[in-house]
Short mmCIF file of C-alpha atoms in Angstrom, two decimals:
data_model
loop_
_atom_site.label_atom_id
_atom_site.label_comp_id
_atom_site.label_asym_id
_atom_site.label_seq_id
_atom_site.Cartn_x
_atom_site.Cartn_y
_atom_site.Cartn_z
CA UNK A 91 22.04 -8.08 20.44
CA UNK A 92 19.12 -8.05 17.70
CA UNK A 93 18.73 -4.95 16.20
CA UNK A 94 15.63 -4.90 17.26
CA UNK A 95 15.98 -4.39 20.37
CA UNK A 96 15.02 -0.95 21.65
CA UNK A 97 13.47 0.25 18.34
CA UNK A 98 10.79 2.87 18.76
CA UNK A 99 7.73 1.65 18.12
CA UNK A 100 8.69 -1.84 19.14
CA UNK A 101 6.03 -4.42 20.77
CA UNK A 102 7.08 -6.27 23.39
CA UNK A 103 6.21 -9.68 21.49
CA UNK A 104 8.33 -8.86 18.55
CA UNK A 105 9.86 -11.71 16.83
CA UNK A 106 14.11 -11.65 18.00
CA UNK A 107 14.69 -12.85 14.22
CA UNK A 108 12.13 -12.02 11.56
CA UNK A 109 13.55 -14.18 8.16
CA UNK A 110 9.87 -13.69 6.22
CA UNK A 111 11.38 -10.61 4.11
CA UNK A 112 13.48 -7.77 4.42
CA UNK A 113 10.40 -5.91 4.26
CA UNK A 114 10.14 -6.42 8.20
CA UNK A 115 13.00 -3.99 8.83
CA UNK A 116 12.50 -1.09 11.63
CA UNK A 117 13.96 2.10 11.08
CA UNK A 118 17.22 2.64 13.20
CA UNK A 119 18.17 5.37 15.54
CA UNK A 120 19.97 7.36 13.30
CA UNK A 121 17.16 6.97 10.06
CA UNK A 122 14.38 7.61 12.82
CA UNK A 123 17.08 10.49 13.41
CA UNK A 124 16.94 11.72 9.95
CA UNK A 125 13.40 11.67 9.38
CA UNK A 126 12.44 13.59 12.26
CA UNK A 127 14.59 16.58 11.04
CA UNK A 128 13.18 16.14 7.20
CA UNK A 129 12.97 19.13 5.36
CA UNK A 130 9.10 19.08 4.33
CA UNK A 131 6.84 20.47 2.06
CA UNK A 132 3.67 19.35 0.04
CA UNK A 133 4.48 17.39 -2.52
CA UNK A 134 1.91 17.01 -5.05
CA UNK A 135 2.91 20.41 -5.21
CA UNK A 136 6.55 19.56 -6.00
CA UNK A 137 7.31 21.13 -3.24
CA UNK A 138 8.65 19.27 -0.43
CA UNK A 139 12.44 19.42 -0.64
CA UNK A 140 13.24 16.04 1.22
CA UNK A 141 11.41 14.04 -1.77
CA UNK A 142 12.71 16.43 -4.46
CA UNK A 143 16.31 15.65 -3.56
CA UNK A 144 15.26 12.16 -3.07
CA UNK A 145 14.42 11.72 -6.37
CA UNK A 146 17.48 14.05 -8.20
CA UNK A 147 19.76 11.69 -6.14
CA UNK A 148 18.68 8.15 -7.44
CA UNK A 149 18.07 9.60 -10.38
CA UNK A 150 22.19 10.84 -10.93
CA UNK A 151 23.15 7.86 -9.16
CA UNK A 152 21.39 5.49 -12.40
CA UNK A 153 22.13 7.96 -14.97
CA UNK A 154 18.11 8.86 -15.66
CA UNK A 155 17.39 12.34 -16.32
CA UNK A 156 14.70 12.26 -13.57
CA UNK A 157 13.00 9.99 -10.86
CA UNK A 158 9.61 10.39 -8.80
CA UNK A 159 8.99 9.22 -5.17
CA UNK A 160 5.91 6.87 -4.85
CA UNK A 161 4.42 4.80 -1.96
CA UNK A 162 4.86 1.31 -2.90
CA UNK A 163 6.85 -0.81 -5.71
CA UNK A 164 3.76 -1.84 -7.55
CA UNK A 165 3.06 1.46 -7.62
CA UNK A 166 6.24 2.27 -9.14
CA UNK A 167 6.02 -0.36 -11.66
CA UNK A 168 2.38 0.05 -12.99
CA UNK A 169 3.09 3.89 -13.26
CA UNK A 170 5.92 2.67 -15.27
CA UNK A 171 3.93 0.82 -17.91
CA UNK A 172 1.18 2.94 -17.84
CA UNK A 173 3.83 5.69 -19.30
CA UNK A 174 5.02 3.89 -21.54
CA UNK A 175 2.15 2.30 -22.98
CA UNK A 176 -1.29 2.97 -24.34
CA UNK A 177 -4.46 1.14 -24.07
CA UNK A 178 -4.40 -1.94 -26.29
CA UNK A 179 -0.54 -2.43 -26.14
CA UNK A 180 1.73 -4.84 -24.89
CA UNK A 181 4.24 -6.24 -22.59
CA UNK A 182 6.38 -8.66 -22.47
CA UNK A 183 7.45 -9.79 -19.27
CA UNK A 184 8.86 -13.40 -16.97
CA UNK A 185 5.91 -15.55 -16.17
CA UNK A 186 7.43 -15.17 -12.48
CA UNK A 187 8.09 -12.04 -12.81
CA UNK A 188 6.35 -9.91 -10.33
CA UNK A 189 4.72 -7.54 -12.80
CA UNK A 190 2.68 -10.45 -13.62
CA UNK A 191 2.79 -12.94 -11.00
CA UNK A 192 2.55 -10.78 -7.97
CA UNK A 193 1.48 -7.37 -8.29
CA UNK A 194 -2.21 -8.52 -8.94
CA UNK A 195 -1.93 -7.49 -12.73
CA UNK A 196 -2.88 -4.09 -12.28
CA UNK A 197 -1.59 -3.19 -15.57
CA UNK A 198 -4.31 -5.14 -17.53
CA UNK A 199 -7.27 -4.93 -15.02
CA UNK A 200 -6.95 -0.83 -14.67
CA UNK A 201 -4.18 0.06 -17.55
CA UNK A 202 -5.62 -1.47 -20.33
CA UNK A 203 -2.46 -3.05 -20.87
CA UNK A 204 -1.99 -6.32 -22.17
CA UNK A 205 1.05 -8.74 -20.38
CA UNK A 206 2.39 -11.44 -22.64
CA UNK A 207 4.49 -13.55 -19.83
CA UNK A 208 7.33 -15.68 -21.16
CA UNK A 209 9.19 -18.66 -19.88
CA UNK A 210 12.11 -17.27 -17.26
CA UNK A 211 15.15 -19.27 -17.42
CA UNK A 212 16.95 -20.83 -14.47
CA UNK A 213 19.41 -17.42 -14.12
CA UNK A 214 16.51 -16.06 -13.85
CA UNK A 215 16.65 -13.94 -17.11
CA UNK A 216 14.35 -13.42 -20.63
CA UNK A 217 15.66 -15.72 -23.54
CA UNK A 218 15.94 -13.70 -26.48
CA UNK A 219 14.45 -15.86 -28.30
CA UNK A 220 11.61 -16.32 -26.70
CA UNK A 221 11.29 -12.51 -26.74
CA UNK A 222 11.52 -12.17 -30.48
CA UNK A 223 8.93 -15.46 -30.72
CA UNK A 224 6.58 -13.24 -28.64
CA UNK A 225 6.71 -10.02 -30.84
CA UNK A 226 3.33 -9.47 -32.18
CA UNK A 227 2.79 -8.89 -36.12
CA UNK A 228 1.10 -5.78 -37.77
CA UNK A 229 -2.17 -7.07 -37.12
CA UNK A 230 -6.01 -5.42 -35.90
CA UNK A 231 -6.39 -8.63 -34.32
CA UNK A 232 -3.55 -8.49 -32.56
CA UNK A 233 -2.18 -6.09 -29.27
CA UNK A 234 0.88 -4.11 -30.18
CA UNK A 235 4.32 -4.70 -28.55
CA UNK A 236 5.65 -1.45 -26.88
CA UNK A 237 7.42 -2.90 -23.76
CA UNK A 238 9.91 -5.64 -22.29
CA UNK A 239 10.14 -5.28 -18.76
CA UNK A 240 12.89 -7.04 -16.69
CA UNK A 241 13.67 -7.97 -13.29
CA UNK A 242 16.49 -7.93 -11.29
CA UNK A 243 16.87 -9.81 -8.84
CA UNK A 244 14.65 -12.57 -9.25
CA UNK A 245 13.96 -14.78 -6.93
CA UNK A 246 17.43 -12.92 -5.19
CA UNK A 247 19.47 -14.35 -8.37
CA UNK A 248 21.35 -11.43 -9.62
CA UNK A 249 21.21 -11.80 -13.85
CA UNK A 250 24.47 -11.86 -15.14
CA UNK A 251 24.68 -7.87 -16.93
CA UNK A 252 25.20 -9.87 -20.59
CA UNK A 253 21.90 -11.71 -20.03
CA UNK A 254 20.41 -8.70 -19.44
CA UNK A 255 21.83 -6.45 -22.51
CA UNK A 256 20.38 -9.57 -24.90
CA UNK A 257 16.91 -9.46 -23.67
CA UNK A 258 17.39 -5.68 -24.20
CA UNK A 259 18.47 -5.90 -27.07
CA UNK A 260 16.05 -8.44 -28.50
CA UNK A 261 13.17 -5.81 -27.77
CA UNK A 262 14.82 -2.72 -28.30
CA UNK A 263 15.49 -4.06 -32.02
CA UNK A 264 11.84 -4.37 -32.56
CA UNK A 265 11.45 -0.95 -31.74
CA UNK A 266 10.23 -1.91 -28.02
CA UNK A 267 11.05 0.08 -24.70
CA UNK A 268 12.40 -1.99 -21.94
CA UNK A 269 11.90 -1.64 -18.12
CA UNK A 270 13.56 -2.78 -15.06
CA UNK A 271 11.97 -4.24 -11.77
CA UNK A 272 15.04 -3.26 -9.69
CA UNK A 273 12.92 -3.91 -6.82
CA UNK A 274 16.84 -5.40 -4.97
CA UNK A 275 18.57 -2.99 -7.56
CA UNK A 276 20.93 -2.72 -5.07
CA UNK A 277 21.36 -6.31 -3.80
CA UNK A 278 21.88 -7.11 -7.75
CA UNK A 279 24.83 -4.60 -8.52
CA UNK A 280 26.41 -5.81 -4.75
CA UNK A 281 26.49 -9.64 -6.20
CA UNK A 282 27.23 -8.96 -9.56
CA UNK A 283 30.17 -6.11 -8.57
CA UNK A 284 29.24 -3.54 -11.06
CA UNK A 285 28.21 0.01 -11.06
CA UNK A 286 24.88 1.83 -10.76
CA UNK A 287 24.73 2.83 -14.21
CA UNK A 288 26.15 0.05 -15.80
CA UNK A 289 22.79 -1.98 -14.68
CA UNK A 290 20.54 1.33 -14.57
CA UNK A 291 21.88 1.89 -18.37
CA UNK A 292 20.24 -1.57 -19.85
CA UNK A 293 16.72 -0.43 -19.17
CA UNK A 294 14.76 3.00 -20.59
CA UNK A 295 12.79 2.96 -16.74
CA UNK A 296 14.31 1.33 -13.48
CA UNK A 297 12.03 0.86 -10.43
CA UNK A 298 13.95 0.27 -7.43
CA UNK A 299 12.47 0.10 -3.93
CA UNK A 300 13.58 1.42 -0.45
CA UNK A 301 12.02 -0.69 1.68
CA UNK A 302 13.34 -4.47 0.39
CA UNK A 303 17.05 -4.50 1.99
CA UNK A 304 17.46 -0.79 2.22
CA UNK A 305 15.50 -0.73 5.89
CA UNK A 306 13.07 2.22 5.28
CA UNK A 307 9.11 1.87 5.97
CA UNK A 308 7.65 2.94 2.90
CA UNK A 309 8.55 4.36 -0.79
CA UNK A 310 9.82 3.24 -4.02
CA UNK A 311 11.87 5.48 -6.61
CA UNK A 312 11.10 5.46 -10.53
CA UNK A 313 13.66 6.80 -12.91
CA UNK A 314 14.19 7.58 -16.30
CA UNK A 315 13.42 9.88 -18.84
CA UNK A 316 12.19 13.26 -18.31
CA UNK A 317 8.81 13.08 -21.04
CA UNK A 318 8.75 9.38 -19.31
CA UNK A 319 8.50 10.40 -15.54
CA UNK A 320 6.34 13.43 -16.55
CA UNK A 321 3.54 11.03 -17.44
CA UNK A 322 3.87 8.65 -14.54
CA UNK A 323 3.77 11.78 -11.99
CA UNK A 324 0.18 12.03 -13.86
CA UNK A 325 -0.92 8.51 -13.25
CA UNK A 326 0.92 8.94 -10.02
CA UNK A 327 -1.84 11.23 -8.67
CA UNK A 328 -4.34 9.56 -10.51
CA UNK A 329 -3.51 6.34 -8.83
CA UNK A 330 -4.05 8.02 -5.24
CA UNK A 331 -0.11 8.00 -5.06
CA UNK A 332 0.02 11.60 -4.39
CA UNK A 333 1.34 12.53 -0.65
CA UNK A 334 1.60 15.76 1.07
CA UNK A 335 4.89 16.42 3.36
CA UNK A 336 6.06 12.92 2.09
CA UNK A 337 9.36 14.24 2.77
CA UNK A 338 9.55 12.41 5.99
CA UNK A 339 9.97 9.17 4.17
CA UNK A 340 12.20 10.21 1.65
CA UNK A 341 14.71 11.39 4.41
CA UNK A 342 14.62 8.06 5.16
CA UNK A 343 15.37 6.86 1.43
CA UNK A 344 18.05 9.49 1.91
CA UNK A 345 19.55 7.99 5.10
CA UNK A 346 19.20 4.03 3.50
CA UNK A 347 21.03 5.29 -0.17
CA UNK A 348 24.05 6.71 1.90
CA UNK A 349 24.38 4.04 4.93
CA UNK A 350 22.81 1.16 3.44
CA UNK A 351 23.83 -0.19 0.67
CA UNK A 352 27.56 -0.94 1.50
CA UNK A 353 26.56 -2.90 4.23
CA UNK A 354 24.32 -5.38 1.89
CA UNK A 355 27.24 -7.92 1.23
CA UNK A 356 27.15 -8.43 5.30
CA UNK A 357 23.06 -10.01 4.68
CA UNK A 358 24.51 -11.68 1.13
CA UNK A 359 27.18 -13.58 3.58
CA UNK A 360 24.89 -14.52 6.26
CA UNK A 361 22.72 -15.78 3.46
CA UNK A 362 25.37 -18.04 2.31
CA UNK A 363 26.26 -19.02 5.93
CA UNK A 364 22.61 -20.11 6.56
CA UNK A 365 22.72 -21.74 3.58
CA UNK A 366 25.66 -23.71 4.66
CA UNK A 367 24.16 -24.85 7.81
CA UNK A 368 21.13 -26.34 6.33
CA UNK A 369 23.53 -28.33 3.73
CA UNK A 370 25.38 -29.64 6.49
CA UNK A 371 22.11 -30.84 7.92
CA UNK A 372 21.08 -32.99 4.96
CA UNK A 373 17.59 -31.80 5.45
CA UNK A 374 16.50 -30.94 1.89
CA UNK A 375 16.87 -29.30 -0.90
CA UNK A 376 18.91 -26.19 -0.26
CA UNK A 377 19.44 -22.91 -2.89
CA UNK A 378 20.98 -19.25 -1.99
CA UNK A 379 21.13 -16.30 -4.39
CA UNK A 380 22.10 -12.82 -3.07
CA UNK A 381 20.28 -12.53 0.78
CA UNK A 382 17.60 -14.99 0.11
CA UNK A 383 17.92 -19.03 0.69
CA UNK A 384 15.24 -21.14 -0.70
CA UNK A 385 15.37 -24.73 1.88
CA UNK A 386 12.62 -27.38 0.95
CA UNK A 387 12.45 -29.57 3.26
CA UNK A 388 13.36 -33.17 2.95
CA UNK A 389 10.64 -34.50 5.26
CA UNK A 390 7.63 -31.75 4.83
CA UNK A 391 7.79 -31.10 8.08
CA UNK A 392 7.31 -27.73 7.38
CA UNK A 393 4.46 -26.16 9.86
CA UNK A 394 6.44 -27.87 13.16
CA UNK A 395 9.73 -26.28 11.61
CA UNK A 396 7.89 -23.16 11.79
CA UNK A 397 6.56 -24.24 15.20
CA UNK A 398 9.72 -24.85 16.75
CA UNK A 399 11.34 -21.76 15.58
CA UNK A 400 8.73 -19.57 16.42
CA UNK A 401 9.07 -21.02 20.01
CA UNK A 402 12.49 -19.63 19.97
CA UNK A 403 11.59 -16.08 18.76
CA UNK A 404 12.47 -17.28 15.05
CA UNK A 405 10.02 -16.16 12.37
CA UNK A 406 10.33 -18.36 8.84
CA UNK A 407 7.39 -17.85 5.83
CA UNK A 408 6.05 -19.97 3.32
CA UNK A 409 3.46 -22.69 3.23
CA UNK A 410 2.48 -26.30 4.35
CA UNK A 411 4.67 -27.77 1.80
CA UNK A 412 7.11 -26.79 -0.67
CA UNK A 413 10.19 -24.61 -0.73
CA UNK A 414 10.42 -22.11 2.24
CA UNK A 415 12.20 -18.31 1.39
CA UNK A 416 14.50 -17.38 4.13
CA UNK A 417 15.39 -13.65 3.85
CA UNK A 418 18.56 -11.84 5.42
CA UNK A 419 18.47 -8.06 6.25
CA UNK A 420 19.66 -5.71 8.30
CA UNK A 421 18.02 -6.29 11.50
CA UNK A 422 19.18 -9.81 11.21
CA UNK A 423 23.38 -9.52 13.01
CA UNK A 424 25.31 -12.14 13.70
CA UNK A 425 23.66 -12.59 17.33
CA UNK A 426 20.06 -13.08 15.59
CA UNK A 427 21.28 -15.82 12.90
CA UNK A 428 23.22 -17.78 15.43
CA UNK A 429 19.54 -18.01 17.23
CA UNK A 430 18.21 -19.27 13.98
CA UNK A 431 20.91 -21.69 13.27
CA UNK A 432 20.87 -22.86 16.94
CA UNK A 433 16.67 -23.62 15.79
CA UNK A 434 17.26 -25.26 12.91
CA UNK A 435 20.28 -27.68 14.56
CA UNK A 436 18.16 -28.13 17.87
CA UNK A 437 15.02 -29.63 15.18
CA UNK A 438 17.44 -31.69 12.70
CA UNK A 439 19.71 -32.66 15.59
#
């Protein structure tokens, strides 16, 4: 039985297998649980326990000195550069990155903050090289580097940890800070089989969000330095990100750190089982990284693909044309991805 089945809050015409995003996630019994009997207290305030443990938690868990609850990811990543830069200065970033592809950039438009985007490479990670080519001189004419922010995952490929320390590297010996996207921070240490810290420790700031794959409804967590964080609670508030008893969503960032991320290889293998279906199928072009698979199909057929699955209770993204992203979570079991392979066999059959 779908997980969503019996979910508080549920419609009646609710989709049995949402594969947009695993932003789509309901909370469970047992987060719904959790948040219900949050500690609470007003934040901006610094009082509300729930978020204050929230934040000490991801914070140990990455080895940062400190972290701060905010609402959203782009949040969390524009309070990020805004701390570490000043009007007039620069980052450098992936061109498909979503710092500067997706996230509307905020940075430059309210920040002041220039975004030099580079080429991203098929692992999905920042040549060095085209790092150092990007450095800008000692120049009035010229922004000032201050920043290289990563991303991991992108595009759900988990960059290989050595890929990662050479980007790092490239900026941090030209004096620049570097930041991490860890929007799937979690999805990315579960495919590459490391530890917290060892990806946490590449970066000087690592967003990482609670709602993509974790399962909660709202809230991102930045950490890092203490001066750092200090300044982005400031923009924080400035931003509107301030919340009162916000402690009833960090219980559930509380519940999703300790129940949650062990269970992420489960969506990484139905990826690659989904993935293996389509192949079979010889329908297009097929690629899977992490819980995502990326299936363009042969015949652009794509709006009665979508047709036909939604006339099954199957939900699929994308466009017209082009590649569609196929997401697997934790409201997707084993019961709900046999519906969607049974769709995609009943349309290619």
């Amino acid at each position: 039985m779908s997980q969503y089945t019996g979910l508080a809050g549920m419609g009646a015409d609710a989709p049995l297998c949402d594969l947009r995003s695993d932003t789509v996630t309901r909370p469970d019994a047992g987060m719904l649980q959790a948040m219900a009997a949050a500690e609470l207290g007003d934040d901006v305030f610094g009082e509300d326990p729930s978020v204050n443990r929230l934040e000490a938690v991801l914070a140990e868990r990455l080895g940062k000195e400190a972290g701060l609850f905010v609402p959203t990811g782009t949040m969390s990543n524009f309070t990020a550069m805004l701390a570490h830069c000043q009007r007039g200065e620069e980052v450098i970033c992936g061109r498909g990155y979503h710092v500067y592809a997706y996230e509307a950039v905020g940075a430059s438009v309210l920040g002041g903050i220039a975004l030099c985007p580079v080429a991203v490479r098929g692992d999905g990670a920042l040549d060095p090289a085209e790092i150092r080519s990007a450095l800008r001189e000692d120049d009035p004419h010229l922004p000032i580097s201050r920043l290289v922010s990563l991303e991991n995952t992108h595009n759900g490929l988990a960059v290989p940890l050595a890929e990662m320390a050479a980007a790092a590297g490239a900026g941090r010996a030209a004096g620049l800070s570097v930041h991490l996207d860890g929007a799937r921070f979690f999805n990315a240490i579960t495919a590459l089989g490391c530890s917290e810290t060892d990806l946490a420790g590449l970066a000087d700031t690592v967003s990482v969000c609670l709602s993509k794959g974790l399962g909660t409804p709202a809230g991102s967590v930045l950490a890092g330095p203490s001066d750092l964080i200090a300044k982005a609670w400031r923009w924080r508030k400035m931003l509107g990100g301030g919340m009162r008893q916000a402690g009833v969503l960090a219980a559930a960032g509380l519940y999703a750190l300790e129940h949650n991320v062990a269970r992420l290889a489960e969506d990484h293998a139905r990826a690659a089982e989904m993935a293996g279906v389509l192949r079979s199928l010889g329908a297009g072009e097929v690629v899977q990284a992490t819980n995502m698979v990326f299936f363009t199909p042969a015949d652009g057929r794509n709006d009665g693909l979508r047709a036909h699955l939604a006339a099954d209770g199957v939900v699929i993204g994308g466009g017209s044309s082009g590649a569609i992203r196929i997401v697997l979570h934790r409201d997707v079991d084993d019961a709900a991805l046999a519906r969607a392979v049974q769709g995609l066999k009943s349309f290619y059959g």
